[in-house]
Tab-separated table of C-alpha atoms in Angstrom:
chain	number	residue	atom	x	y	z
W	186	UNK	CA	-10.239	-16.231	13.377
W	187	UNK	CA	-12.863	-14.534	15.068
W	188	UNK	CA	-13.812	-10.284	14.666
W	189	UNK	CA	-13.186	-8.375	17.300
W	190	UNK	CA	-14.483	-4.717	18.047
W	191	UNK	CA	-11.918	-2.625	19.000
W	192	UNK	CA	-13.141	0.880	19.319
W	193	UNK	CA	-16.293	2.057	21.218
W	194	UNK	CA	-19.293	3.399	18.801
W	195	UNK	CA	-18.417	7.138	18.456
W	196	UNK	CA	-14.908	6.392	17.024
W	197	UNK	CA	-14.982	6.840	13.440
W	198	UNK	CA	-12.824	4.246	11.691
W	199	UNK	CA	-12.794	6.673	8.015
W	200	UNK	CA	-9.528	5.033	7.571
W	201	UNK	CA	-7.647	1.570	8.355
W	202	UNK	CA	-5.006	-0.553	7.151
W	203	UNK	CA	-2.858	-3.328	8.388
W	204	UNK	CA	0.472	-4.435	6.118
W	205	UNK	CA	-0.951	-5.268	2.823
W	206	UNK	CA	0.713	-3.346	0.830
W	207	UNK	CA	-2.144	-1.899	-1.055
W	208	UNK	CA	-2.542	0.829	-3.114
W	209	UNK	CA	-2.570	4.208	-1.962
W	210	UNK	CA	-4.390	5.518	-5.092
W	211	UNK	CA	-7.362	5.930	-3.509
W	212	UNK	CA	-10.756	4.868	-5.434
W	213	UNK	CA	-13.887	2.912	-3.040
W	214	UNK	CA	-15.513	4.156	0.184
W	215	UNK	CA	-14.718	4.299	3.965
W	216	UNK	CA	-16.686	3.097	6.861
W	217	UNK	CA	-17.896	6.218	7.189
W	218	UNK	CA	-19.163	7.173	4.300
W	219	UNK	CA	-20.993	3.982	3.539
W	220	UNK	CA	-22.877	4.057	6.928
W	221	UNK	CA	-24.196	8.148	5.741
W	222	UNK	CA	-25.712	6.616	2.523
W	223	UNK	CA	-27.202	4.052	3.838
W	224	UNK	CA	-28.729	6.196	6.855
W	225	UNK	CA	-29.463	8.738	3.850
W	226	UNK	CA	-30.760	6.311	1.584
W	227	UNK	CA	-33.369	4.165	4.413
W	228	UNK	CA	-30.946	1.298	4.289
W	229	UNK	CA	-29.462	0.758	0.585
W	230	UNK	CA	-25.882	2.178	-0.826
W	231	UNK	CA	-25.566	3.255	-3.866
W	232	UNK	CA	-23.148	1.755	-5.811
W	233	UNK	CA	-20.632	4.719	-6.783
W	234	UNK	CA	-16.758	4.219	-6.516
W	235	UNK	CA	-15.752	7.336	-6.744
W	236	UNK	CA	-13.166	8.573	-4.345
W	237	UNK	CA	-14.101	10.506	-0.640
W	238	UNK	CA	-13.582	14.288	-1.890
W	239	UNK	CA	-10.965	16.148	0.084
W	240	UNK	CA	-12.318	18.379	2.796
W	241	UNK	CA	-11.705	22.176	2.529
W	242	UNK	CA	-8.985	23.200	4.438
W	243	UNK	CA	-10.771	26.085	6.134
W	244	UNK	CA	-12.195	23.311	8.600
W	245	UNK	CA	-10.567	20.118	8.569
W	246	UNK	CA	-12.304	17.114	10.239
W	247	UNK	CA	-11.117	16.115	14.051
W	248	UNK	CA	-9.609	12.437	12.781
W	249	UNK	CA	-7.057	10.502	14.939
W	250	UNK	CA	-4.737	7.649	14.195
W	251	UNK	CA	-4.620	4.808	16.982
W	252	UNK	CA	-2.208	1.643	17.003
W	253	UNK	CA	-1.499	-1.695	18.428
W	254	UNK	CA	0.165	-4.837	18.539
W	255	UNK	CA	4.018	-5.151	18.543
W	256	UNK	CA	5.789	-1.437	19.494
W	257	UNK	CA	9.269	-2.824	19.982
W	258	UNK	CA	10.891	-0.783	17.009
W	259	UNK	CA	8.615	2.273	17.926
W	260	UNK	CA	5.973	1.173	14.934
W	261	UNK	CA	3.145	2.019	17.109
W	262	UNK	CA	4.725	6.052	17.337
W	263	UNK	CA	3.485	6.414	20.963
W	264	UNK	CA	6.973	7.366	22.176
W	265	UNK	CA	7.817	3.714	23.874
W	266	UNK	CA	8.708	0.089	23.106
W	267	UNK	CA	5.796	-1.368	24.472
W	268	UNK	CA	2.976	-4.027	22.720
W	269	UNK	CA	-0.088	-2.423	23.055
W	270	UNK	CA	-3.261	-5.390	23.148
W	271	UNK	CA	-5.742	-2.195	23.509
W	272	UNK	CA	-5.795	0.619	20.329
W	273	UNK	CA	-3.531	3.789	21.636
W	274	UNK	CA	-3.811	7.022	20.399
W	275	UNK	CA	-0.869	8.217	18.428
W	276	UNK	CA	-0.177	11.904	19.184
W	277	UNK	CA	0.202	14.913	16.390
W	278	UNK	CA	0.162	18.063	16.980
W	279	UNK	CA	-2.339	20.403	14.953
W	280	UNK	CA	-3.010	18.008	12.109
W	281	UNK	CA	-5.419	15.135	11.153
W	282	UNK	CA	-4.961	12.597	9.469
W	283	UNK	CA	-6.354	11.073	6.006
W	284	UNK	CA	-4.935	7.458	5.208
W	285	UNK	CA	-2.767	5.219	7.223
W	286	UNK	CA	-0.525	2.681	6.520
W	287	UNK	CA	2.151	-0.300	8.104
W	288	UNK	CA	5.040	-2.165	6.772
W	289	UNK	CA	6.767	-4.590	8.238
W	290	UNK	CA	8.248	-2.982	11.236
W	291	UNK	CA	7.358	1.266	10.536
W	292	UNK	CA	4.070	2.804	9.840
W	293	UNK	CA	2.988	6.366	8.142
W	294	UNK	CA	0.435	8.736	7.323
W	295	UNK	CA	-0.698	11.419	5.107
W	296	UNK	CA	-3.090	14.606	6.372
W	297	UNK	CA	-5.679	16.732	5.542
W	298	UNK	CA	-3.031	19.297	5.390
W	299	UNK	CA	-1.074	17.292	2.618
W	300	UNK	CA	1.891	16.590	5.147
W	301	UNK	CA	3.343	12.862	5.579
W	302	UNK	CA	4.646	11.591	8.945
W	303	UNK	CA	6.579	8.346	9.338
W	304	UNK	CA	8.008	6.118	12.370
W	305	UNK	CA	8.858	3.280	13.311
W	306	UNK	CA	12.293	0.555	12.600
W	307	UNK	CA	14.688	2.725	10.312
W	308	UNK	CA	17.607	-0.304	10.178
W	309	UNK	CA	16.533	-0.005	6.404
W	310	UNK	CA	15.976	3.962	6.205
W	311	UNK	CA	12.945	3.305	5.304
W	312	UNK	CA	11.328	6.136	7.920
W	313	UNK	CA	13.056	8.515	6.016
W	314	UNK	CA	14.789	10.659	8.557
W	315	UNK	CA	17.670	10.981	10.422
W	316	UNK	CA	17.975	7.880	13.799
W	317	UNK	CA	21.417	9.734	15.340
W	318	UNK	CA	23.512	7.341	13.266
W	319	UNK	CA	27.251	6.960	13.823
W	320	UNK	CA	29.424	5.712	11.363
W	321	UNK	CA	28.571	3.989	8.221
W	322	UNK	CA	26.703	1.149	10.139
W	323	UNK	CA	23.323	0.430	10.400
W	324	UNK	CA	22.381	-0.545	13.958
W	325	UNK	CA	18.947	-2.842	14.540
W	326	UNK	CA	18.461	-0.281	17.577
W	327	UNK	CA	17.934	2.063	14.732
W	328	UNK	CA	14.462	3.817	15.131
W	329	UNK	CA	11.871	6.734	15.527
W	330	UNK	CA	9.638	6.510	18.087
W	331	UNK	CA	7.362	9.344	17.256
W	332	UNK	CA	5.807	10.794	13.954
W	333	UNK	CA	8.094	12.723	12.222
W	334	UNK	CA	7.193	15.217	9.106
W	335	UNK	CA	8.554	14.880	5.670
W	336	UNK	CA	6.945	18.264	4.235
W	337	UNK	CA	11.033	19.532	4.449
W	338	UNK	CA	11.782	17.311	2.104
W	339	UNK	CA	9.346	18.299	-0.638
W	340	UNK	CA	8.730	22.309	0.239
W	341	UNK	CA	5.880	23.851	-1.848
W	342	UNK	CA	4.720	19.945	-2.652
W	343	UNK	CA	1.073	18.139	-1.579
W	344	UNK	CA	2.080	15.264	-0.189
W	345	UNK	CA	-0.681	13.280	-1.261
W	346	UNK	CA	-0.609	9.333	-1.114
W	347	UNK	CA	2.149	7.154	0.727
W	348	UNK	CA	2.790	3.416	0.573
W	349	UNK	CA	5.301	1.118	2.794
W	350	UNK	CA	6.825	-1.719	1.869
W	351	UNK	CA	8.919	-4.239	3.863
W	352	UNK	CA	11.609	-2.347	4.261
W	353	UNK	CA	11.425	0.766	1.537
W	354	UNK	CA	9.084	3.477	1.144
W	355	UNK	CA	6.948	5.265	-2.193
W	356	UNK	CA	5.438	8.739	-1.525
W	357	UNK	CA	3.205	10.754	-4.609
W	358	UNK	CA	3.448	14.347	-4.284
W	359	UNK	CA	1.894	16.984	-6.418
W	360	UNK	CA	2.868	21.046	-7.162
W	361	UNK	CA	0.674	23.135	-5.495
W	362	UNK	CA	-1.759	24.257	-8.198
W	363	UNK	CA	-0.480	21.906	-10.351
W	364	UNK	CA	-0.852	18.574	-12.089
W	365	UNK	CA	2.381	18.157	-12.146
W	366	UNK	CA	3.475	15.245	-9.963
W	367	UNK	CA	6.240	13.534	-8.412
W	368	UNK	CA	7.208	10.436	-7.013
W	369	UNK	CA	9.754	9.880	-3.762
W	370	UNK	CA	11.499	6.903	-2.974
W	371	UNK	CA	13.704	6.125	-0.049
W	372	UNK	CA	14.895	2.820	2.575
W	373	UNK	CA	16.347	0.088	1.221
W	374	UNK	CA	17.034	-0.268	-2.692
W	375	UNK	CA	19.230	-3.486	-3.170
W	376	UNK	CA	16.525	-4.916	-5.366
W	377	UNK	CA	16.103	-1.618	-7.058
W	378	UNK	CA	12.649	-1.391	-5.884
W	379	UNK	CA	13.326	2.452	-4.953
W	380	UNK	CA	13.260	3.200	-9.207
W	381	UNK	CA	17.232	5.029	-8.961
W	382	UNK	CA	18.333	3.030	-11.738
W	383	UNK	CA	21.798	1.546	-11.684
W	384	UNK	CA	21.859	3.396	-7.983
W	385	UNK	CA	21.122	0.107	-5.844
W	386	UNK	CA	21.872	0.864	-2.568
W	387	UNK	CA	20.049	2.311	0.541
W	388	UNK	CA	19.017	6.027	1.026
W	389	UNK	CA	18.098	7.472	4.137
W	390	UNK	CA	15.722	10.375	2.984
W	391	UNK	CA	13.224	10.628	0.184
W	392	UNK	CA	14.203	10.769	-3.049
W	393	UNK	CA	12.797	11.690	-6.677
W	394	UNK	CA	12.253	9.052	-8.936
W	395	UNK	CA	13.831	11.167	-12.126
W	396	UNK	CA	12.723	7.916	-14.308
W	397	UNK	CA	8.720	9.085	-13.537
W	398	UNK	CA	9.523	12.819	-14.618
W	399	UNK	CA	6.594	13.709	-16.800
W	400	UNK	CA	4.355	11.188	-16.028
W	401	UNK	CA	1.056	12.191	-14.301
W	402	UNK	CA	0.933	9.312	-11.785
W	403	UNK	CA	-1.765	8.670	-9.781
W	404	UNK	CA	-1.332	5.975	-7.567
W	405	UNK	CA	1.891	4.392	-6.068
W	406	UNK	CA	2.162	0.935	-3.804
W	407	UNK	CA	5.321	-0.449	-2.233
W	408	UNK	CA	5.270	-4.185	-1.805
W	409	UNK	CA	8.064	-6.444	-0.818
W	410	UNK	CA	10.683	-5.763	-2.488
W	411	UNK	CA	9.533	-4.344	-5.346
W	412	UNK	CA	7.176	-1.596	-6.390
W	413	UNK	CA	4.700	-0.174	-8.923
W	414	UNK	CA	2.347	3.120	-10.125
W	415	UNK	CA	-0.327	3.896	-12.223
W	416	UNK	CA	-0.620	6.674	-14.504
W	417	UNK	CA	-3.247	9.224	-15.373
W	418	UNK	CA	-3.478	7.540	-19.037
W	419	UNK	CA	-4.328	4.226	-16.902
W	420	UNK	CA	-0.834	2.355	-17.818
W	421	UNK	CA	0.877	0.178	-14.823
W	422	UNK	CA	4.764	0.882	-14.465
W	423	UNK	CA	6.696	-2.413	-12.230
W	424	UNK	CA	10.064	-2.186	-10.494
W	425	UNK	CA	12.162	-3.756	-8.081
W	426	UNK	CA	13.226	-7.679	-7.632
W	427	UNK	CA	11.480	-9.485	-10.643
W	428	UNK	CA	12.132	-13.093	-9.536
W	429	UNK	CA	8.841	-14.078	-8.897
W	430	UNK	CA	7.367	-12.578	-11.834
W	431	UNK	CA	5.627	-9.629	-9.425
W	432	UNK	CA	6.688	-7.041	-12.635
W	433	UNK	CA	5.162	-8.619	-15.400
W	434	UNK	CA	8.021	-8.980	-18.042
W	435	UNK	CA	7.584	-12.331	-20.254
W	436	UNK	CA	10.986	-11.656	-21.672
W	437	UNK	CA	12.812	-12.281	-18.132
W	438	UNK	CA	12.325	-12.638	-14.391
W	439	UNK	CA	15.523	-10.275	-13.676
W	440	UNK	CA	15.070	-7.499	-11.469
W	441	UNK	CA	14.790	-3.857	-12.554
W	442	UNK	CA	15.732	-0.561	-10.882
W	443	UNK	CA	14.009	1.597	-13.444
W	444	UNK	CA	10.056	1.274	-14.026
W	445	UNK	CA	8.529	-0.069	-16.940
W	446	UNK	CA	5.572	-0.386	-18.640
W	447	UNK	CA	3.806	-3.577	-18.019
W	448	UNK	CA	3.283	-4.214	-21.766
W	449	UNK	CA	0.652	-7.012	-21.020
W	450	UNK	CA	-2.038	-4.692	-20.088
W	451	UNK	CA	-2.044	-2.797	-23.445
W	452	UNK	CA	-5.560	-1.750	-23.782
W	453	UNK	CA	-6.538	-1.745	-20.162
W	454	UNK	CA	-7.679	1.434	-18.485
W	455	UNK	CA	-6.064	0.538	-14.769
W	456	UNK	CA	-7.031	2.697	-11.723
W	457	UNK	CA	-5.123	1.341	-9.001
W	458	UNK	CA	-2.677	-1.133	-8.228
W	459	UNK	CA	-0.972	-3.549	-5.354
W	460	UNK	CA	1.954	-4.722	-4.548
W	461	UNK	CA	2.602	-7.926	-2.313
W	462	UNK	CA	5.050	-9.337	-1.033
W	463	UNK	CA	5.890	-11.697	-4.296
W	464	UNK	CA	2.930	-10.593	-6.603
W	465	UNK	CA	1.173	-7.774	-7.668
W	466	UNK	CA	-2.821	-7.092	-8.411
W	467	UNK	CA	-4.624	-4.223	-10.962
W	468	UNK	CA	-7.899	-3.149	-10.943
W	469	UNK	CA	-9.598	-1.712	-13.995
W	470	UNK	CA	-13.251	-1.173	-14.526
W	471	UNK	CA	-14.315	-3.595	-12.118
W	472	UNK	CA	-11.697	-6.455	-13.791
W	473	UNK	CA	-8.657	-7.796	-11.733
W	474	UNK	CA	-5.180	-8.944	-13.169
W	475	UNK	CA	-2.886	-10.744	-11.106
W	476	UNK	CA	0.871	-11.334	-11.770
W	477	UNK	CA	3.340	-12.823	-9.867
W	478	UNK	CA	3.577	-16.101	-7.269
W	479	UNK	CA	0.461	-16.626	-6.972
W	480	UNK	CA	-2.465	-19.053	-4.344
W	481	UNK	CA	-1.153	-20.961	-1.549
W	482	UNK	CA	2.602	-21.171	-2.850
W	483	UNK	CA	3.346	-17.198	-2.661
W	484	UNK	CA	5.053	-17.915	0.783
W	485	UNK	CA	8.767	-18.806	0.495
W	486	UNK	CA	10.880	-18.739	3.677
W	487	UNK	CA	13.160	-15.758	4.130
W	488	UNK	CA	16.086	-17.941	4.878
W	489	UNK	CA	16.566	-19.185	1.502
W	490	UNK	CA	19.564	-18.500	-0.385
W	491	UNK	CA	17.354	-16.901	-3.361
W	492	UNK	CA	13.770	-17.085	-2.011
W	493	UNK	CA	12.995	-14.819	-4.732
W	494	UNK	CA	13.379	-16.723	-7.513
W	495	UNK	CA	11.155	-19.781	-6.631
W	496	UNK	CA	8.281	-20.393	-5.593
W	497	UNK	CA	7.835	-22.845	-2.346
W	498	UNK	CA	7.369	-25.885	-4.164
W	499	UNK	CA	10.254	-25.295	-6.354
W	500	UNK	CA	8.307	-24.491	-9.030
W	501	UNK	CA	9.080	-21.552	-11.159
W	502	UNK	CA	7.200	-17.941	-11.026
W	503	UNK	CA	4.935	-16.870	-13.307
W	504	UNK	CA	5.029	-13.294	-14.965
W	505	UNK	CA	1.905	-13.914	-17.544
W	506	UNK	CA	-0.900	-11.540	-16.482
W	507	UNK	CA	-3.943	-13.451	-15.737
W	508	UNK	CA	-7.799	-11.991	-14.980
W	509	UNK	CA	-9.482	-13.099	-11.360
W	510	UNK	CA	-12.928	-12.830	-10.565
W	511	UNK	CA	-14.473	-12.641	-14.097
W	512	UNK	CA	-18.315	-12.817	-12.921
W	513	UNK	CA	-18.152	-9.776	-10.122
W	514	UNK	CA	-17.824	-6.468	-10.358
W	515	UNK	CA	-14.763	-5.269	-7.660
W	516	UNK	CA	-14.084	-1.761	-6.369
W	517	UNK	CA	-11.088	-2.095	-4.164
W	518	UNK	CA	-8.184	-4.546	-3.912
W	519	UNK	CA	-5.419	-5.407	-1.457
W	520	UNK	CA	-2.404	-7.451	-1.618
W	521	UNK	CA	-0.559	-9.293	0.877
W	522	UNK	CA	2.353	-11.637	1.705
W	523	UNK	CA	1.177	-14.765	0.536
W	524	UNK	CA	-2.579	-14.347	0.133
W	525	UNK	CA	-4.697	-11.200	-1.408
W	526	UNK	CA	-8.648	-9.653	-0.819
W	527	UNK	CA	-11.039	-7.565	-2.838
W	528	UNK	CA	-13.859	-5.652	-1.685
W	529	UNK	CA	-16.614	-6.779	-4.797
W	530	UNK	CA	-20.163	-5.614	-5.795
W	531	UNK	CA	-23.202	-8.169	-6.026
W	532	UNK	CA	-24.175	-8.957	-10.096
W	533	UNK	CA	-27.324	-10.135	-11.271
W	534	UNK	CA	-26.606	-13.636	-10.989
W	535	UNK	CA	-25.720	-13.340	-7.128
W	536	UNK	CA	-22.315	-13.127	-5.641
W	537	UNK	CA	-19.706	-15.689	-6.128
W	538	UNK	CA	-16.648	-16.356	-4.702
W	539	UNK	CA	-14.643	-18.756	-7.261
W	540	UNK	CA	-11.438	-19.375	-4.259
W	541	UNK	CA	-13.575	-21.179	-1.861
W	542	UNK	CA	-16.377	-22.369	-4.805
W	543	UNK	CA	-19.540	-21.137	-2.712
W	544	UNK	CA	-22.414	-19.218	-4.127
W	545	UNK	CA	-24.970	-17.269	-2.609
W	546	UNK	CA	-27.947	-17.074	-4.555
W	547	UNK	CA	-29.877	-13.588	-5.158
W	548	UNK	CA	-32.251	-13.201	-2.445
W	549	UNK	CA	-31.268	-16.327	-0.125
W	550	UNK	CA	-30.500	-16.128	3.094
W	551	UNK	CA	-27.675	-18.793	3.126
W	552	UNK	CA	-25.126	-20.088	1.453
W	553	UNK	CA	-24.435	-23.157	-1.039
W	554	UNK	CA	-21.537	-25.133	-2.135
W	555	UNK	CA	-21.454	-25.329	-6.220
C-alpha cells in the first residue's frame, strides 16, 4: 500500500492513468500544471477547473508515454512479451502524446497531432486493427505489440478523446473546423456496449455510432461492459449490459445496444462521466451521482453464470441515481472495478471524507475520527 516514485525529477508526468475506466472528457489539472501555479503563485493554486488548453501545433511539446507491469499480450507496446518492474519508454515516431489510457489487457493514446494509437490483446478486437487473423476464429495469441494509428479510419477527423474498456473500445472525433462530432466504437459488443443497436456482435475496426449522429458529445468512457457520453447540452447517454443498474433505467435492468438518455438527471448540467466495471459516476458543478452496484459489493466473480445481474451478496442492483459527497466541492472523478476516487476541493468547513468518516479540521495539522 505504500507510494512509490517511479520516474526521476525531470520526467514530467502531464498525463497518467491506470484501468479505471474514467472519463476521457477532459475537465481538472495535470501534475504539471498544478506545480507552475503554485511556483507562479509563491505556493497556493488557484482553484480553476478548466481544462489544459491544447498547444499550437506549430511547436508541440516533447511528451513520452512509458509502461509497466504485465506485457504478455503486448499491453506495454514495447515490441515484446516481457513484465517490465521499471517504467519503459514506448516508442512513436514523430508524435507526442496527450492522454493515456489501459484496459484490461490493451492500452491507447491520443496526440497533440489529434491521431490515436492502440496495442495491446486484440482476442476481443478491441485494438482496432488487423492481428493476421485466419479464419473466423479468434485466437488468445491474438495481439499488437506496437502502437498502431487509427487516423485511416477517420481521414479528415481530430481524433480527440479515447476510452478502453475491458474488452471494447469508445473514441470522440471531431471535423476539422467543425463542431460537428462523432463517436467510434469497436471490440467486443455482445452486451451492446459498442451503441450498433440490434448489431451485437464483435467488430474488429472502429465504427460510427449512427445512434449519436447530431449530438455534440463531449466526453465518452468505456467501462466494463457497458458504456456512456456526455453531451454539449450537459445530458448523460448509458449503453451496454444494464444488469447491475450501471445505465440508470428505473423501468428495467435489461441491457441496451442503443444509448439513452439517463432521464434521472433531468435538470443536471453534467460535464463528465465514468464508467466502471458494474457502475457508473457523473460529475456536475462540483456534485457527484452514482448509479449502479455500488461500495464493497461491486465485485462479483467472473465465473458466474450471470455475474451481471447480481450483486455479490445476492442482492439485487440498484439503477436509482444517488448524490455522493454532498459537503465538498469535486473536480475530477474516476471509476473502477469494484471501488471509485475523486480528486475534491477543501470547503469552508474543512475537508471531509464521509467513506472512511474522518475529518480534518481547517487549519489542523492532523486528522480526527467524527
Amino acid at each position: 500500500g505504500a507510494l512509490v516514485r517511479l520516474f526521476r525529477p525531470r520526467v514530467d508526468l502531464s498525463h497518467i492513468r491506470c484501468y479505471s475506466n474514467a472519463s476521457s472528457s477532459g475537465g481538472g489539472r495535470t501534475l504539471s500544471e498544478l506545480l507552475a501555479e503554485k511556483r507562479a503563485g509563491g505556493g497556493k493554486t488557484r482553484s480553476s477547473t478548466r481544462a489544459p488548453s491544447a498547444p499550437s501545433t506549430d511547436a508541440h511539446p516533447r511528451t513520452y508515454v512509458y509502461a509497466w507491469g504485465d506485457g504478455e499480450q503486448g499491453q506495454l507496446g514495447v515490441g515484446d512479451a516481457m513484465t517490465r518492474t521499471t517504467p519503459v519508454r514506448v516508442s512513436l515516431e514523430n508524435d507526442h502524446p496527450c492522454t493515456v489510457g489501459c484496459g484490461l489487457v490493451h492500452s491507447g493514446i491520443t496526440t497533440y497531432k489529434k491521431d490515436a494509437f492502440t496495442w495491446g490483446g486484440n482476442f476481443h478486437m478491441q485494438v482496432g486493427q488487423d492481428s493476421n487473423r485466419s479464419g473466423m476464429f479468434i485466437r488468445l495469441e491474438d495481439r499488437e505489440m506496437t502502437p498502431g494509428s487509427l487516423a485511416a479510419f477517420m481521414p479528415g477527423r481530430a481524433l480527440d478523446k479515447m476510452s478502453l474498456g475491458f474488452w471494447h473500445t469508445l473514441l470522440l472525433s471531431r471535423k476539422t473546423a467543425s463542431n460537428e462530432t462523432e463517436v467510434h466504437a469497436w471490440g467486443n459488443g455482445y452486451r451492446g456496449q459498442l451503441g450498433l443497436g440490434k448489431e451485437l456482435t464483435n467488430q474488429e475496426f472502429p465504427r460510427r455510432i449512427s445512434h449519436l449522429d447530431g449530438v455534440v458529445v463531449q466526453g465518452v468512457s468505456a467501462g466494463g461492459l457497458h458504456s456512456a457520453a456526455v453531451t454539449q447540452d450537459g445530458a448523460v447517454l448509458c449503453w451496454g449490459a444494464g444488469g447491475q443498474g450501471q445505465l440508470g433505467r428505473l423501468e428495467d435492468h435489461e441491457n441496451s445496444g442503443e444509448p439513452q438518455v439517463v432521464s434521472q438527471l433531468q435538470g443536471v448540467h453534467v460535464s463528465s462521466v465514468a464508467c466502471g466495471a458494474f457502475h457508473t459516476l457523473a460529475l456536475s458543478k462540483g456534485e457527484v451521482y452514482m448509479w449502479g452496484a455500488g461500495g464493497s459489493d461491486t465485485y462479483v466473480p467472473m465465473h458466474n453464470t450471470d455475474p451481471y445481474r447480481f450483486k455479490a451478496d445476492g442482492s439485487p442492483p440498484s439503477s436509482r441515481v444517488r448524490k455522493v459527497f454532498p459537503s465538498m466541492r469535486v473536480v475530477h472523478v474516476a471509476a473502477g472495478n469494484g471501488f471509485s476516487a475523486a480528486v475534491a476541493q477543501e470547503s469552508d468547513d474543512g475537508l471531509q471524507c464521509r467513506g472512511c468518516h474522518i475529518r480534518r479540521a481547517r487549519g489542523s495539522s492532523g486528522f480526527h475520527s467524527n
